[in-house]
PDB file of C-alpha atoms in Angstrom:
ATOM      1  CA  GLU A   1      12.346   2.955   9.273  1.00 69.00           C
ATOM      2  CA  THR A   2       9.332   4.111   8.435  1.00 77.00           C
ATOM      3  CA  GLY A   3       8.261   4.990  11.699  1.00 93.00           C
ATOM      4  CA  VAL A   4       5.445   2.300  11.106  1.00 97.00           C
ATOM      5  CA  THR A   5       6.559  -1.215  13.497  1.00 97.00           C
ATOM      6  CA  GLN A   6       5.248  -4.069  12.786  1.00 98.00           C
ATOM      7  CA  THR A   7       5.674  -7.136  15.323  1.00 97.00           C
ATOM      8  CA  PRO A   8       6.328 -10.213  14.103  1.00 97.00           C
ATOM      9  CA  ARG A   9       8.437 -10.122  10.677  1.00 96.00           C
ATOM     10  CA  HIS A  10       7.633 -13.601  10.154  1.00 97.00           C
ATOM     11  CA  LEU A  11       4.203 -16.407  11.574  1.00 97.00           C
ATOM     12  CA  VAL A  12       4.328 -19.551  11.010  1.00 96.00           C
ATOM     13  CA  MET A  13       0.786 -20.248  12.834  1.00 94.00           C
ATOM     14  CA  GLY A  14      -1.516 -24.260  13.049  1.00 92.00           C
ATOM     15  CA  MET A  15      -4.995 -23.444  10.967  1.00 91.00           C
ATOM     16  CA  THR A  16      -5.955 -24.652  14.674  1.00 90.00           C
ATOM     17  CA  ASN A  17      -3.539 -21.279  16.083  1.00 90.00           C
ATOM     18  CA  LYS A  18      -4.842 -18.377  17.911  1.00 95.00           C
ATOM     19  CA  LYS A  19      -1.810 -15.302  16.931  1.00 96.00           C
ATOM     20  CA  SER A  20      -2.190 -11.552  17.319  1.00 97.00           C
ATOM     21  CA  LEU A  21      -0.123  -8.885  14.702  1.00 98.00           C
ATOM     22  CA  LYS A  22       0.927  -6.053  16.698  1.00 98.00           C
ATOM     23  CA  CYS A  23       1.823  -2.578  14.441  1.00 98.00           C
ATOM     24  CA  GLU A  24       2.819   0.614  16.042  1.00 98.00           C
ATOM     25  CA  GLN A  25       2.892   4.098  14.951  1.00 97.00           C
ATOM     26  CA  HIS A  26       3.901   6.987  16.835  1.00 91.00           C
ATOM     27  CA  LEU A  27       4.083  10.056  13.779  1.00 94.00           C
ATOM     28  CA  GLY A  28       1.386  11.223  15.354  1.00 93.00           C
ATOM     29  CA  HIS A  29      -1.069   9.411  12.993  1.00 94.00           C
ATOM     30  CA  ASN A  30      -5.097   8.843  13.212  1.00 91.00           C
ATOM     31  CA  ALA A  31      -5.934   6.789  10.912  1.00 92.00           C
ATOM     32  CA  MET A  32      -4.778   3.333  10.982  1.00 94.00           C
ATOM     33  CA  TYR A  33      -5.395   0.338   8.037  1.00 94.00           C
ATOM     34  CA  TRP A  34      -4.765  -3.341   8.356  1.00 96.00           C
ATOM     35  CA  TYR A  35      -4.022  -4.420   4.215  1.00 95.00           C
ATOM     36  CA  LYS A  36      -3.161  -7.927   3.059  1.00 95.00           C
ATOM     37  CA  GLN A  37      -0.829  -8.483  -0.063  1.00 94.00           C
ATOM     38  CA  SER A  38      -1.182 -11.741  -1.863  1.00 91.00           C
ATOM     39  CA  ALA A  39       1.245 -13.168  -5.079  1.00 82.00           C
ATOM     40  CA  LYS A  40       0.025 -11.087  -8.297  1.00 73.00           C
ATOM     41  CA  LYS A  41      -3.048  -9.281  -6.242  1.00 81.00           C
ATOM     42  CA  PRO A  42      -3.712  -5.441  -5.152  1.00 84.00           C
ATOM     43  CA  LEU A  43      -3.448  -5.119  -1.996  1.00 90.00           C
ATOM     44  CA  GLU A  44      -6.962  -5.689   0.257  1.00 91.00           C
ATOM     45  CA  LEU A  45      -7.839  -3.329   2.125  1.00 91.00           C
ATOM     46  CA  MET A  46      -8.827  -4.752   5.727  1.00 94.00           C
ATOM     47  CA  PHE A  47      -9.922  -2.981   8.068  1.00 93.00           C
ATOM     48  CA  VAL A  48      -9.391   0.962   8.620  1.00 91.00           C
ATOM     49  CA  TYR A  49      -9.448   2.816  12.193  1.00 92.00           C
ATOM     50  CA  SER A  50      -9.693   6.530  12.270  1.00 87.00           C
ATOM     51  CA  LEU A  51     -10.237   8.213  15.602  1.00 80.00           C
ATOM     52  CA  GLU A  52      -9.857   4.620  17.005  1.00 77.00           C
ATOM     53  CA  GLU A  53     -13.069   4.157  16.160  1.00 80.00           C
ATOM     54  CA  ARG A  54     -13.060   1.085  13.516  1.00 80.00           C
ATOM     55  CA  VAL A  55     -14.466   3.121  10.595  1.00 77.00           C
ATOM     56  CA  GLU A  56     -14.383   0.563   7.245  1.00 76.00           C
ATOM     57  CA  ASN A  57     -14.369  -3.742   7.225  1.00 77.00           C
ATOM     58  CA  ASN A  58     -14.124  -4.895   4.308  1.00 75.00           C
ATOM     59  CA  SER A  59     -16.183  -7.822   4.642  1.00 86.00           C
ATOM     60  CA  VAL A  60     -13.152  -9.259   6.093  1.00 93.00           C
ATOM     61  CA  PRO A  61     -14.303 -12.939   7.881  1.00 94.00           C
ATOM     62  CA  SER A  62     -14.723 -13.102  11.202  1.00 93.00           C
ATOM     63  CA  ARG A  63     -11.931 -15.128  11.196  1.00 95.00           C
ATOM     64  CA  PHE A  64      -9.169 -12.006  11.611  1.00 96.00           C
ATOM     65  CA  SER A  65     -10.333  -9.578  14.337  1.00 95.00           C
ATOM     66  CA  PRO A  66      -9.127  -5.917  14.275  1.00 95.00           C
ATOM     67  CA  GLU A  67      -8.544  -3.871  17.214  1.00 95.00           C
ATOM     68  CA  CYS A  68      -7.223   0.024  18.397  1.00 95.00           C
ATOM     69  CA  PRO A  69      -6.317   0.440  22.325  1.00 94.00           C
ATOM     70  CA  ASN A  70      -5.151   3.456  21.028  1.00 93.00           C
ATOM     71  CA  SER A  71      -4.194   6.294  18.663  1.00 91.00           C
ATOM     72  CA  SER A  72      -0.663   4.901  18.421  1.00 95.00           C
ATOM     73  CA  HIS A  73      -2.136   0.914  19.014  1.00 97.00           C
ATOM     74  CA  LEU A  74      -3.510  -1.395  16.344  1.00 97.00           C
ATOM     75  CA  PHE A  75      -3.605  -5.234  16.745  1.00 98.00           C
ATOM     76  CA  LEU A  76      -5.564  -8.252  14.274  1.00 97.00           C
ATOM     77  CA  HIS A  77      -5.671 -11.036  16.473  1.00 97.00           C
ATOM     78  CA  LEU A  78      -5.735 -14.669  14.071  1.00 97.00           C
ATOM     79  CA  HIS A  79      -7.942 -17.942  15.212  1.00 94.00           C
ATOM     80  CA  THR A  80      -8.819 -20.365  12.918  1.00 94.00           C
ATOM     81  CA  LEU A  81      -7.715 -19.034   9.739  1.00 95.00           C
ATOM     82  CA  GLN A  82      -6.994 -21.326   6.135  1.00 95.00           C
ATOM     83  CA  PRO A  83      -3.611 -22.123   4.384  1.00 94.00           C
ATOM     84  CA  GLU A  84      -5.252 -19.527   1.938  1.00 94.00           C
ATOM     85  CA  ASP A  85      -4.361 -16.728   4.594  1.00 96.00           C
ATOM     86  CA  SER A  86      -0.944 -16.812   4.068  1.00 96.00           C
ATOM     87  CA  ALA A  87      -0.680 -13.562   2.827  1.00 96.00           C
ATOM     88  CA  LEU A  88       2.305 -10.287   3.815  1.00 96.00           C
ATOM     89  CA  TYR A  89      -0.217  -8.610   6.326  1.00 98.00           C
ATOM     90  CA  LEU A  90       1.107  -4.408   6.357  1.00 97.00           C
ATOM     91  CA  CYS A  91       0.059  -2.218   8.515  1.00 97.00           C
ATOM     92  CA  ALA A  92      -0.320   1.911   7.447  1.00 96.00           C
ATOM     93  CA  SER A  93      -1.002   4.774   8.702  1.00 95.00           C
ATOM     94  CA  SER A  94      -2.368   8.116   8.864  1.00 92.00           C
ATOM     95  CA  SER A  95      -3.216  11.611   8.672  1.00 89.00           C
ATOM     96  CA  LEU A  96      -7.123  12.224   8.545  1.00 79.00           C
ATOM     97  CA  GLY A  97      -7.110  14.898   5.811  1.00 74.00           C
ATOM     98  CA  ARG A  98      -3.466  15.019   4.332  1.00 74.00           C
ATOM     99  CA  TYR A  99      -4.197  11.226   1.996  1.00 71.00           C
ATOM    100  CA  GLY A 100       0.016   9.677   2.254  1.00 84.00           C
ATOM    101  CA  TYR A 101       0.234   6.392   3.694  1.00 92.00           C
ATOM    102  CA  THR A 102       2.828   4.750   5.595  1.00 94.00           C
ATOM    103  CA  PHE A 103       3.043   1.877   5.660  1.00 96.00           C
ATOM    104  CA  GLY A 104       5.753  -0.525   8.306  1.00 96.00           C
ATOM    105  CA  SER A 105       7.207  -3.701   6.704  1.00 96.00           C
ATOM    106  CA  GLY A 106       4.667  -5.976   6.331  1.00 97.00           C
ATOM    107  CA  THR A 107       3.596  -9.489   9.009  1.00 97.00           C
ATOM    108  CA  ARG A 108       4.770 -12.549   6.645  1.00 96.00           C
ATOM    109  CA  LEU A 109       2.266 -15.042   7.446  1.00 97.00           C
ATOM    110  CA  THR A 110       2.590 -18.698   6.828  1.00 96.00           C
ATOM    111  CA  VAL A 111      -0.784 -20.914   7.814  1.00 96.00           C
ATOM    112  CA  VAL A 112       0.670 -24.529   7.407  1.00 93.00           C
TER     113      VAL A 112
ATOM    114  CA  GLY B   1     -16.472  -0.305  -9.764  1.00 34.00           C
ATOM    115  CA  GLU B   2     -13.551   1.711  -8.136  1.00 40.00           C
ATOM    116  CA  SER B   3     -10.689  -0.406 -10.362  1.00 48.00           C
ATOM    117  CA  VAL B   4      -6.746   0.946 -10.951  1.00 60.00           C
ATOM    118  CA  GLY B   5      -3.791  -1.023 -12.987  1.00 56.00           C
ATOM    119  CA  LEU B   6      -1.523  -1.716 -14.603  1.00 50.00           C
ATOM    120  CA  HIS B   7      -0.329  -1.485 -18.179  1.00 54.00           C
ATOM    121  CA  LEU B   8       1.855  -4.118 -17.307  1.00 65.00           C
ATOM    122  CA  PRO B   9       3.637  -6.429 -14.709  1.00 88.00           C
ATOM    123  CA  THR B  10       7.644  -5.870 -15.482  1.00 91.00           C
ATOM    124  CA  LEU B  11       9.188  -3.360 -17.245  1.00 94.00           C
ATOM    125  CA  SER B  12      13.263  -4.367 -17.688  1.00 96.00           C
ATOM    126  CA  VAL B  13      16.039  -0.985 -18.264  1.00 96.00           C
ATOM    127  CA  GLN B  14      19.594  -0.676 -18.752  1.00 97.00           C
ATOM    128  CA  GLU B  15      21.368   0.971 -15.829  1.00 97.00           C
ATOM    129  CA  GLY B  16      21.797   4.602 -16.925  1.00 97.00           C
ATOM    130  CA  ASP B  17      18.092   4.062 -18.970  1.00 96.00           C
ATOM    131  CA  ASN B  18      15.225   6.518 -18.590  1.00 96.00           C
ATOM    132  CA  SER B  19      11.840   3.897 -17.104  1.00 96.00           C
ATOM    133  CA  ILE B  20       8.229   4.210 -17.347  1.00 96.00           C
ATOM    134  CA  ILE B  21       6.389   2.894 -15.970  1.00 95.00           C
ATOM    135  CA  ASN B  22       2.278   3.407 -16.594  1.00 93.00           C
ATOM    136  CA  CYS B  23      -1.284   3.571 -14.150  1.00 92.00           C
ATOM    137  CA  ALA B  24      -4.595   3.844 -16.040  1.00 91.00           C
ATOM    138  CA  TYR B  25      -7.201   4.380 -14.185  1.00 88.00           C
ATOM    139  CA  SER B  26     -11.387   4.109 -14.025  1.00 80.00           C
ATOM    140  CA  ASN B  27     -12.405   6.464 -11.897  1.00 86.00           C
ATOM    141  CA  SER B  28     -13.154  10.258 -12.188  1.00 86.00           C
ATOM    142  CA  ALA B  29     -13.849  10.403  -8.813  1.00 88.00           C
ATOM    143  CA  SER B  30     -10.163  10.368  -8.151  1.00 91.00           C
ATOM    144  CA  ASP B  31      -8.945  13.462  -7.671  1.00 91.00           C
ATOM    145  CA  TYR B  32      -5.231  12.580  -5.398  1.00 93.00           C
ATOM    146  CA  PHE B  33      -2.730   9.622  -6.780  1.00 95.00           C
ATOM    147  CA  ILE B  34      -0.234   7.913  -5.100  1.00 95.00           C
ATOM    148  CA  TRP B  35       2.719   6.187  -6.916  1.00 96.00           C
ATOM    149  CA  TYR B  36       5.035   3.499  -4.033  1.00 96.00           C
ATOM    150  CA  LYS B  37       7.830   1.745  -3.903  1.00 96.00           C
ATOM    151  CA  GLN B  38       7.594  -1.931  -2.692  1.00 95.00           C
ATOM    152  CA  GLU B  39      11.292  -3.171  -2.404  1.00 94.00           C
ATOM    153  CA  SER B  40      11.330  -6.819  -1.611  1.00 89.00           C
ATOM    154  CA  GLY B  41      10.746  -7.980   2.211  1.00 86.00           C
ATOM    155  CA  LYS B  42       9.630  -3.984   2.864  1.00 90.00           C
ATOM    156  CA  GLY B  43       6.753  -2.452   2.999  1.00 93.00           C
ATOM    157  CA  PRO B  44       5.627   0.423   0.461  1.00 95.00           C
ATOM    158  CA  GLN B  45       7.531   3.133   0.249  1.00 95.00           C
ATOM    159  CA  PHE B  46       5.993   6.638  -1.017  1.00 94.00           C
ATOM    160  CA  ILE B  47       7.690   8.638  -4.149  1.00 95.00           C
ATOM    161  CA  ILE B  48       5.669  11.129  -5.561  1.00 96.00           C
ATOM    162  CA  ASP B  49       1.572  12.345  -5.681  1.00 95.00           C
ATOM    163  CA  ILE B  50      -0.102  14.558  -6.799  1.00 96.00           C
ATOM    164  CA  ARG B  51      -3.435  15.749  -7.224  1.00 94.00           C
ATOM    165  CA  SER B  52      -5.681  16.468  -9.997  1.00 94.00           C
ATOM    166  CA  ASN B  53      -5.849  19.899 -10.684  1.00 94.00           C
ATOM    167  CA  MET B  54      -2.085  19.836 -11.338  1.00 96.00           C
ATOM    168  CA  ASP B  55      -0.797  17.813 -15.072  1.00 96.00           C
ATOM    169  CA  LYS B  56       3.055  17.392 -13.879  1.00 98.00           C
ATOM    170  CA  ARG B  57       4.840  17.332 -10.231  1.00 97.00           C
ATOM    171  CA  GLN B  58       8.773  16.530 -10.212  1.00 97.00           C
ATOM    172  CA  GLY B  59      10.954  15.360  -7.610  1.00 94.00           C
ATOM    173  CA  GLN B  60      14.597  13.831  -7.501  1.00 93.00           C
ATOM    174  CA  ARG B  61      15.238  11.823 -10.754  1.00 96.00           C
ATOM    175  CA  VAL B  62      11.536  10.843 -10.489  1.00 98.00           C
ATOM    176  CA  THR B  63       7.675  12.296 -12.732  1.00 98.00           C
ATOM    177  CA  VAL B  64       4.288  11.458 -12.866  1.00 98.00           C
ATOM    178  CA  LEU B  65       2.425  12.854 -15.105  1.00 98.00           C
ATOM    179  CA  LEU B  66      -1.963  12.838 -14.490  1.00 97.00           C
ATOM    180  CA  ASN B  67      -3.646  13.104 -18.100  1.00 96.00           C
ATOM    181  CA  LYS B  68      -7.030  12.999 -17.124  1.00 93.00           C
ATOM    182  CA  THR B  69      -8.695  12.771 -20.560  1.00 93.00           C
ATOM    183  CA  VAL B  70      -7.877   9.569 -20.471  1.00 93.00           C
ATOM    184  CA  LYS B  71      -7.250   9.002 -17.231  1.00 93.00           C
ATOM    185  CA  HIS B  72      -3.688   7.663 -17.303  1.00 94.00           C
ATOM    186  CA  LEU B  73      -0.958   8.327 -15.071  1.00 95.00           C
ATOM    187  CA  SER B  74       2.623   7.742 -15.632  1.00 96.00           C
ATOM    188  CA  LEU B  75       5.917   7.344 -14.032  1.00 97.00           C
ATOM    189  CA  GLN B  76       9.258   8.397 -15.580  1.00 98.00           C
ATOM    190  CA  ILE B  77      12.841   7.260 -12.912  1.00 98.00           C
ATOM    191  CA  ALA B  78      15.105   9.312 -14.756  1.00 97.00           C
ATOM    192  CA  ALA B  79      18.906   7.596 -14.963  1.00 97.00           C
ATOM    193  CA  THR B  80      17.353   4.677 -13.832  1.00 97.00           C
ATOM    194  CA  GLN B  81      20.006   2.783 -10.514  1.00 96.00           C
ATOM    195  CA  PRO B  82      20.382  -1.056  -9.898  1.00 96.00           C
ATOM    196  CA  GLY B  83      18.933   0.653  -6.776  1.00 96.00           C
ATOM    197  CA  ASP B  84      15.425   0.764  -8.188  1.00 97.00           C
ATOM    198  CA  SER B  85      14.510  -2.048  -8.424  1.00 97.00           C
ATOM    199  CA  ALA B  86      11.479  -2.636  -7.294  1.00 96.00           C
ATOM    200  CA  VAL B  87       7.491  -3.102  -7.534  1.00 95.00           C
ATOM    201  CA  TYR B  88       5.865   0.220  -8.356  1.00 95.00           C
ATOM    202  CA  PHE B  89       2.387   1.285  -7.722  1.00 92.00           C
ATOM    203  CA  CYS B  90       0.439   3.959  -8.511  1.00 94.00           C
ATOM    204  CA  ALA B  91      -2.919   4.161  -5.698  1.00 93.00           C
ATOM    205  CA  GLU B  92      -6.190   7.087  -6.341  1.00 92.00           C
ATOM    206  CA  LYS B  93      -8.130   8.118  -3.417  1.00 89.00           C
ATOM    207  CA  LYS B  94     -11.884   9.754  -4.703  1.00 83.00           C
ATOM    208  CA  GLY B  95     -12.415  13.058  -3.871  1.00 79.00           C
ATOM    209  CA  GLY B  96     -14.455  13.075  -0.483  1.00 77.00           C
ATOM    210  CA  SER B  97     -13.012   9.514   1.329  1.00 77.00           C
ATOM    211  CA  GLU B  98      -9.926   8.346   2.764  1.00 76.00           C
ATOM    212  CA  LYS B  99      -9.397   5.543   1.218  1.00 82.00           C
ATOM    213  CA  LEU B 100      -6.377   4.189  -1.914  1.00 87.00           C
ATOM    214  CA  VAL B 101      -6.982   1.952  -4.045  1.00 88.00           C
ATOM    215  CA  PHE B 102      -3.966   0.147  -4.832  1.00 89.00           C
ATOM    216  CA  GLY B 103      -3.740  -1.356  -8.388  1.00 86.00           C
ATOM    217  CA  LYS B 104      -1.975  -5.182  -8.704  1.00 83.00           C
ATOM    218  CA  GLY B 105       1.646  -3.195  -9.088  1.00 89.00           C
ATOM    219  CA  THR B 106       4.788  -3.018 -11.597  1.00 93.00           C
ATOM    220  CA  LYS B 107       8.089  -5.272 -10.834  1.00 94.00           C
ATOM    221  CA  LEU B 108      11.010  -3.024 -12.236  1.00 96.00           C
ATOM    222  CA  THR B 109      14.247  -4.805 -12.420  1.00 96.00           C
ATOM    223  CA  VAL B 110      17.267  -2.350 -13.533  1.00 96.00           C
ATOM    224  CA  ASN B 111      20.310  -4.845 -15.481  1.00 94.00           C
ATOM    225  CA  PRO B 112      24.340  -3.166 -14.730  1.00 89.00           C
TER     226      PRO B 112
END
């Protein structure tokens, strides 16, 4: 375990479903990130939260909605997804000013 | 624009040999670089990092070399073991930013 926990590990959802991905860290970090990892592509940064405030949204479709209720928890709410959204969704955290990210194991999402 | 890339998508080595994984970057403003290892079913795991004011850094069995003149980063793994089989990513951070930009990754296979 890295200290960043993601649940669920696997998720299969229909295009009309609503689901949420959860990320939790107890490393004392104050920045959290959502990344999308698709086959044969670099990791794509989706959202950045710094001190619980969203500071970056990399042109992500509105069917993905992040939430950061406190510095230890990060959610990604999903609704009306498309099959091309199937991917591994990775959460990471870091301490501002210290640049290494700690990643969770990811949620493998399949949209059917 | 920013881009971080790797020269080879796959690398196959014999157990006990040394491995060299390469990475090219294009942003001369990048001041920090990291190598991550991702095993199957897991999130990326930090291996080693280097700041732009250094050209070499050593860890346990791993060495990172940075050549700023040609914007090239490499990861050397000594006495490669089967447990080193994974996908290796380099990432860079631009000065003044908290964001890491990742390359596509090189899949290392260690043959017994």
